[in-house]
Amino acid sequence: LQGALMVASVLALLAGFCGVVGFLMRFIGPLTIAPTITLISLSLFQTAADKGSTQWYICFMTIALVAIFSQYLRNIAIPFPCLKEPLHIFALFPVLLAVILSWVICVVLTETNALPSNSTEWGYAARTDTKINVLRQSSWFRFPYP
């Protein structure tokens, strides 16, 4: 399984570098992409509802941030010193930026003890230190077995 993921990742990188995606986009239009994204999101709805039901305000904040970044801030270009042209970062990474910002807010709420430390109280699921041992115990690099 790990080898298959590595091969699929390398093939995706090669397809992107070689311009295969741009070539295929001439044949794949919005009428193909929209139903595909809809079917994928419908299959993930139950998992998202289960995970989001423990902290609706964090869930709604993340959804609102995605909407704000992708719809209202998409035309704002951020200049970077190492690039010639400013980068439309909100159009490129709206979901990633929303998740990162939500995590930062949860970290601040956890560190200031605004979220309860008792696991039976509402708001505990938004704490970022409840499963920190998973990060401490996991290996950062691991080579798959053949």
Short mmCIF file of C-alpha atoms in Angstrom, two decimals:
data_model
loop_
_atom_site.label_atom_id
_atom_site.label_comp_id
_atom_site.label_asym_id
_atom_site.label_seq_id
_atom_site.Cartn_x
_atom_site.Cartn_y
_atom_site.Cartn_z
CA LEU A 1 0.00 0.00 0.00
CA GLN A 2 2.80 2.43 0.87
CA GLY A 3 4.64 1.66 -2.34
CA ALA A 4 1.47 2.26 -4.33
CA LEU A 5 1.05 5.65 -2.64
CA MET A 6 4.64 6.55 -3.45
CA VAL A 7 4.26 5.56 -7.10
CA ALA A 8 0.95 7.44 -7.40
CA SER A 9 2.55 10.54 -5.88
CA VAL A 10 5.50 10.40 -8.28
CA LEU A 11 3.15 9.94 -11.24
CA ALA A 12 1.07 12.92 -10.11
CA LEU A 13 4.23 15.03 -9.86
CA LEU A 14 5.40 13.95 -13.30
CA ALA A 15 1.97 14.67 -14.79
CA GLY A 16 2.07 18.15 -13.29
CA PHE A 17 5.62 18.91 -14.39
CA CYS A 18 5.12 17.62 -17.94
CA GLY A 19 1.95 19.61 -18.53
CA VAL A 20 -0.34 16.61 -18.89
CA VAL A 21 -2.91 18.23 -16.61
CA GLY A 22 -3.13 21.32 -18.83
CA PHE A 23 -3.55 19.11 -21.88
CA LEU A 24 -6.31 17.07 -20.22
CA MET A 25 -8.16 20.18 -19.04
CA ARG A 26 -9.04 20.91 -22.67
CA PHE A 27 -11.17 17.75 -22.65
CA ILE A 28 -12.37 17.81 -19.03
CA GLY A 29 -14.76 20.67 -18.39
CA PRO A 30 -16.88 21.90 -15.51
CA LEU A 31 -19.64 19.41 -16.36
CA THR A 32 -17.23 16.60 -15.55
CA ILE A 33 -15.56 18.14 -12.52
CA ALA A 34 -18.70 19.36 -10.69
CA PRO A 35 -20.44 15.95 -10.41
CA THR A 36 -17.16 14.30 -9.41
CA ILE A 37 -16.57 16.79 -6.59
CA THR A 38 -20.22 16.48 -5.56
CA LEU A 39 -20.03 12.69 -5.32
CA ILE A 40 -16.79 12.83 -3.35
CA SER A 41 -18.19 15.41 -0.94
CA LEU A 42 -21.43 13.47 -0.46
CA SER A 43 -19.49 10.36 0.47
CA LEU A 44 -17.49 12.35 3.05
CA PHE A 45 -20.49 14.17 4.54
CA GLN A 46 -21.17 11.68 7.34
CA THR A 47 -17.57 11.76 8.53
CA ALA A 48 -17.47 15.56 8.40
CA ALA A 49 -20.76 15.80 10.30
CA ASP A 50 -19.55 13.38 12.98
CA LYS A 51 -16.26 15.21 13.47
CA GLY A 52 -17.81 18.67 13.23
CA SER A 53 -20.68 17.92 15.59
CA THR A 54 -18.38 18.01 18.61
CA GLN A 55 -17.47 21.66 17.93
CA TRP A 56 -19.91 23.42 15.61
CA TYR A 57 -18.47 26.89 16.16
CA ILE A 58 -15.01 25.81 14.99
CA CYS A 59 -16.60 23.98 12.05
CA PHE A 60 -18.68 27.00 11.00
CA MET A 61 -15.70 29.32 11.46
CA THR A 62 -13.63 27.16 9.10
CA ILE A 63 -16.44 27.04 6.52
CA ALA A 64 -16.86 30.83 6.75
CA LEU A 65 -13.12 31.36 6.32
CA VAL A 66 -13.07 29.13 3.23
CA ALA A 67 -15.97 31.13 1.76
CA ILE A 68 -14.35 34.48 2.59
CA PHE A 69 -10.94 33.48 1.21
CA SER A 70 -12.25 31.86 -1.97
CA GLN A 71 -15.01 34.33 -2.84
CA TYR A 72 -14.12 37.74 -1.44
CA LEU A 73 -10.32 37.77 -1.11
CA ARG A 74 -9.44 35.78 -4.24
CA ASN A 75 -8.45 38.87 -6.24
CA ILE A 76 -6.08 40.18 -3.57
CA ALA A 77 -2.47 39.54 -4.51
CA ILE A 78 0.18 39.32 -1.80
CA PRO A 79 3.66 40.52 -2.84
CA PHE A 80 6.59 38.29 -1.95
CA PRO A 81 10.17 39.58 -2.17
CA CYS A 82 11.43 36.46 -3.94
CA LEU A 83 8.78 36.56 -6.71
CA LYS A 84 8.49 38.96 -9.63
CA GLU A 85 4.70 39.09 -9.52
CA PRO A 86 2.45 39.14 -6.46
CA LEU A 87 0.83 35.82 -5.58
CA HIS A 88 -2.94 35.31 -5.37
CA ILE A 89 -2.58 33.17 -2.27
CA PHE A 90 -6.27 33.31 -1.30
CA ALA A 91 -7.28 31.93 -4.70
CA LEU A 92 -4.65 29.19 -4.58
CA PHE A 93 -5.00 27.93 -1.00
CA PRO A 94 -8.37 28.93 0.52
CA VAL A 95 -8.98 25.61 2.29
CA LEU A 96 -5.42 25.25 3.56
CA LEU A 97 -5.37 28.84 4.88
CA ALA A 98 -8.75 28.38 6.59
CA VAL A 99 -7.64 25.17 8.31
CA ILE A 100 -4.33 26.71 9.41
CA LEU A 101 -6.07 29.81 10.78
CA SER A 102 -8.65 27.67 12.60
CA TRP A 103 -5.87 25.58 14.14
CA VAL A 104 -4.01 28.71 15.25
CA ILE A 105 -7.17 30.01 16.90
CA CYS A 106 -7.67 26.66 18.65
CA VAL A 107 -4.04 26.71 19.82
CA VAL A 108 -4.50 30.21 21.26
CA LEU A 109 -7.74 29.16 22.97
CA THR A 110 -6.02 26.07 24.36
CA GLU A 111 -2.96 27.93 25.65
CA THR A 112 -5.06 30.62 27.32
CA ASN A 113 -7.27 27.93 28.92
CA ALA A 114 -10.37 29.38 27.28
CA LEU A 115 -11.34 25.82 26.39
CA PRO A 116 -12.19 23.45 29.25
CA SER A 117 -9.63 20.85 30.32
CA ASN A 118 -12.32 18.43 31.54
CA SER A 119 -13.14 15.88 28.83
CA THR A 120 -16.84 15.80 29.79
CA GLU A 121 -17.39 19.52 29.22
CA TRP A 122 -18.47 21.04 25.94
CA GLY A 123 -15.54 22.65 24.15
CA TYR A 124 -12.96 20.06 25.12
CA ALA A 125 -12.84 18.59 21.60
CA ALA A 126 -11.42 21.85 20.22
CA ARG A 127 -8.33 21.64 22.43
CA THR A 128 -5.14 21.00 20.49
CA ASP A 129 -3.32 19.23 23.30
CA THR A 130 -5.68 16.27 23.76
CA LYS A 131 -3.92 14.01 21.25
CA ILE A 132 -0.46 15.56 21.21
CA ASN A 133 1.09 12.21 22.13
CA VAL A 134 0.27 10.96 18.64
CA LEU A 135 2.72 13.51 17.21
CA ARG A 136 5.33 12.78 19.84
CA GLN A 137 5.22 9.01 19.36
CA SER A 138 4.98 8.88 15.58
CA SER A 139 8.08 8.50 13.47
CA TRP A 140 8.69 11.42 11.15
CA PHE A 141 10.41 9.36 8.48
CA ARG A 142 9.81 5.71 7.84
CA PHE A 143 10.83 3.65 4.87
CA PRO A 144 8.25 1.12 3.68
CA TYR A 145 8.99 -2.55 3.65
CA PRO A 146 9.18 -4.16 0.20
#
